[in-house]
Structure formats: C-alpha cells, structure tokens
Short mmCIF file of C-alpha atoms in Angstrom, two decimals:
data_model
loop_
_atom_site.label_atom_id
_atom_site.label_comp_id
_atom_site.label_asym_id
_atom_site.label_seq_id
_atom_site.Cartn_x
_atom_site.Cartn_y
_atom_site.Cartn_z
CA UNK A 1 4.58 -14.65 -24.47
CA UNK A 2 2.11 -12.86 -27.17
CA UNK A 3 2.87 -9.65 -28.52
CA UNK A 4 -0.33 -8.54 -26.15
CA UNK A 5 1.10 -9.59 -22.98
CA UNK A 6 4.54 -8.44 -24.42
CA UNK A 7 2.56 -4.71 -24.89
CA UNK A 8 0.92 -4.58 -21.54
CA UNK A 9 3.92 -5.78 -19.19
CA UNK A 10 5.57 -2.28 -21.17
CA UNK A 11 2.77 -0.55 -20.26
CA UNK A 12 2.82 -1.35 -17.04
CA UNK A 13 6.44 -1.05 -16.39
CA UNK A 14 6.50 2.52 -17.90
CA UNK A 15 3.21 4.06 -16.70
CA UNK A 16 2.95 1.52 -13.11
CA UNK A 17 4.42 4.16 -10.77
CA UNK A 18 3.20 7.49 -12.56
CA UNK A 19 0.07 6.28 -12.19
CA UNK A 20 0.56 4.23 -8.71
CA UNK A 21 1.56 7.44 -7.33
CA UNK A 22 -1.26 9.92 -8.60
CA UNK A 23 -3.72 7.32 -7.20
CA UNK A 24 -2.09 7.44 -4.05
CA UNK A 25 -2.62 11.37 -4.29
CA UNK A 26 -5.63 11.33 -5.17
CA UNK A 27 -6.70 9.13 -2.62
CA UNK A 28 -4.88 11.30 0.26
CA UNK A 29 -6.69 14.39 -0.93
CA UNK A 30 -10.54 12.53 -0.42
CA UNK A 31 -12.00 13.26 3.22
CA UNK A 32 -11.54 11.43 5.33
CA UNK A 33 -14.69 9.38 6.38
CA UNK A 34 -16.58 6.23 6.45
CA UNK A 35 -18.92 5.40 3.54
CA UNK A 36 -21.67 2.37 3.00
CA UNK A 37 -20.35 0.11 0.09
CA UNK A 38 -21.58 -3.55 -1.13
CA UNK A 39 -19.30 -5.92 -2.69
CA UNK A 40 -21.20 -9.44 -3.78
CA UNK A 41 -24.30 -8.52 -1.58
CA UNK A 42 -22.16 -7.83 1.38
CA UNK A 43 -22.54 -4.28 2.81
CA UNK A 44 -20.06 -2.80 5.15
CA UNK A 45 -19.47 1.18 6.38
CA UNK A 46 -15.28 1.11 5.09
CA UNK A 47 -12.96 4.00 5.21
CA UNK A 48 -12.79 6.56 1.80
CA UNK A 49 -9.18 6.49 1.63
CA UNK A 50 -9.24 3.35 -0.48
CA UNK A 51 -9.32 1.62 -3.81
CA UNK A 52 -11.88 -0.75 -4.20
CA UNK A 53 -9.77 -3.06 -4.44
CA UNK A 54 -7.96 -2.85 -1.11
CA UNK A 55 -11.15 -2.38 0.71
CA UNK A 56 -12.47 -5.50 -0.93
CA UNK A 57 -9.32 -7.37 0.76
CA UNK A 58 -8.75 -5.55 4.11
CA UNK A 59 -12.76 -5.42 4.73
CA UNK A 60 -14.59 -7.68 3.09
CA UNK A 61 -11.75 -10.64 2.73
CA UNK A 62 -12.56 -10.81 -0.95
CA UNK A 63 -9.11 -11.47 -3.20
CA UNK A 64 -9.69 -9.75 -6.30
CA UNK A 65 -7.15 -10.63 -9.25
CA UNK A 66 -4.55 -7.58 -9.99
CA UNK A 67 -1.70 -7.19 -11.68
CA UNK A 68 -0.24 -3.69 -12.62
CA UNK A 69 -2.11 -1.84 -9.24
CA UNK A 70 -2.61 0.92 -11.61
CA UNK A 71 -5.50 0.67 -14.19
CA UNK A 72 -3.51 -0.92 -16.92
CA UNK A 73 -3.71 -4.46 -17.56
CA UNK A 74 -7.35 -4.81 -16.70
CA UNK A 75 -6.62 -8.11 -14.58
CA UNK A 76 -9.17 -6.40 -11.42
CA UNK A 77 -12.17 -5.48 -13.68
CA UNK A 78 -15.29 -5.85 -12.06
CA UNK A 79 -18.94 -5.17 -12.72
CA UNK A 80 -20.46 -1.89 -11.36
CA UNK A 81 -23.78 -2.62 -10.44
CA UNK A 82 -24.74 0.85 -8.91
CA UNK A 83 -23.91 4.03 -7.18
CA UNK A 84 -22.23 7.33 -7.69
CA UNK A 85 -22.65 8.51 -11.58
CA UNK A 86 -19.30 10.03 -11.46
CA UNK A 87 -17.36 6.83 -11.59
CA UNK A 88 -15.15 5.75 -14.92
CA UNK A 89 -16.75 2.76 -16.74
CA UNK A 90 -15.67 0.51 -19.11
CA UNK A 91 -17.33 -1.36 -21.82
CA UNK A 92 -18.04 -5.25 -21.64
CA UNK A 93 -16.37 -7.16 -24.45
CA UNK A 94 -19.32 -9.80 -23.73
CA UNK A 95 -22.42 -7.88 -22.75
CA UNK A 96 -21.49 -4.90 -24.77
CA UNK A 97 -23.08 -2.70 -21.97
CA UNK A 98 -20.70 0.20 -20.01
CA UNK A 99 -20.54 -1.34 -16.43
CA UNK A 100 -16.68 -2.61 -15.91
CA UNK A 101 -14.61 -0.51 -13.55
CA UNK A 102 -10.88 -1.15 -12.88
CA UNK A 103 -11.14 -2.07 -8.68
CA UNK A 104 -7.40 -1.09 -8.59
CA UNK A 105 -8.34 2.51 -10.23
CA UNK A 106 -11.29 3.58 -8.45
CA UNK A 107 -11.68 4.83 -5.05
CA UNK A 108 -14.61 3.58 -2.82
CA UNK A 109 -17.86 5.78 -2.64
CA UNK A 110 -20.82 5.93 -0.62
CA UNK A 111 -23.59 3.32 -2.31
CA UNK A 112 -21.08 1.81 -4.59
CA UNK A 113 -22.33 -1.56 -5.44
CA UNK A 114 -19.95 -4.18 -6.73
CA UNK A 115 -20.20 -7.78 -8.15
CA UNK A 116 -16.69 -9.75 -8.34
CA UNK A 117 -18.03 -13.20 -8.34
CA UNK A 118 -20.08 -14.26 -11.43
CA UNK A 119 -19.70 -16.14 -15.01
CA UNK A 120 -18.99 -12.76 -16.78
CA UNK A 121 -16.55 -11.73 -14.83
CA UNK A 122 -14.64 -15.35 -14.74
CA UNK A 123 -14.76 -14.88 -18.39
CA UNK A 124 -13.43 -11.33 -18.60
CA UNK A 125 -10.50 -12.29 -16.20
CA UNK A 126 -9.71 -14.99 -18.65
CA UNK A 127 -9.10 -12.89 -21.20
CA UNK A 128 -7.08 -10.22 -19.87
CA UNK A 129 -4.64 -12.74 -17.31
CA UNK A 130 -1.17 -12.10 -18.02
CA UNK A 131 0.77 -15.74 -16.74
#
C-alpha cells in the first residue's frame, strides 16, 4: 500500500463519520421536494433529500464508484456539466478546468447536469482508486 493510500484510508477513518453525519444534516434540513436533474443525458424529477450519488443509484440505476461516502478519497468524482452556481467544484488534474464535484458530497439540485460515463472520468477514477 503507498504512503497515499496509507494517508487517505486515515483520512477517511478519522474524518468518515464527522463528515457522514453533517451531510446527513444537512441533507435533512433541505425542503423537501422534487427537483429536475440529468445524469448522462438522462433526466428524471428525484427527491432533494439526496446526494447525487444515491439518487444516481436509487433513480437512475447508475453505480457510481465510492469509497469514504464522505468527500474524502475522491473515488465518486464526476464532471459537472451545468446547473446551480452555488455548487463546490473541483479542479481537473487532466483538463485543468474547475468542473469535478464529489457525487458523495453534494446534494441534488434543480437543473444539475451530470456526466459519469466518459474517458476523463475513467481516467480520473484511475488515479484516485484505493484497492
């Protein structure tokens, strides 16, 4: 195991449920209500009490990679295509350009768009998978 991996599975193992849990907060405290979203040019209306990441699996029946559940390790990164201007990006280590957001991290909004499946993203996941 690198000293990377080593670093990150500490990371997640000390900050996992401080952060699990103030998602989980945060997410109870968002009304309550149904908002459009796309993932991979597939809209559906889906509930805003969700991560993008377990809307993508309950809704959509897309399996996005995780690890940590809680915006560490980087393992669900995904390209934001559009929406809300609110949302926490994340610079590309390949395109150099700010559109990554951590799926696991970030809680649906209305006219999110969200790309999962493509080259850069295969790539990305390569770098930051943690077996």
């Amino acid at each position: 195991m690198s000293s990377t991996e080593t670093a990150n599975k500490m990371k997640i193992m000390i900050m996992g449920p401080v952060k699990r849990a103030a998602m989980q907060k945060r997410l109870q405290n968002l009304p309550k209500r149904m908002v459009k979203v796309q993932i991979n040019n597939e809209t559906k209306e889906v509930s805003s009490q969700q991560t993008i990441l377990e809307s993508a699996f309950k809704d959509f029946g897309i399996k996005i990679q995780s690890n940590c559940r809680a915006g560490i390790c980087g393992a669900c990164e995904c390209i934001y295509a559009a929406g809300p201007a609110n949302v926490v990006k994340y610079k590309c280590n390949i395109t150099g350009l700010d559109r990554k957001i951590r799926a696991c991290y970030e809680p649906v909004q209305e006219g999110m768009r969200i790309v999962t499946l493509d080259h850069e993203m295969d790539r990305m996941r390569q770098g930051t998978a943690d077996e």
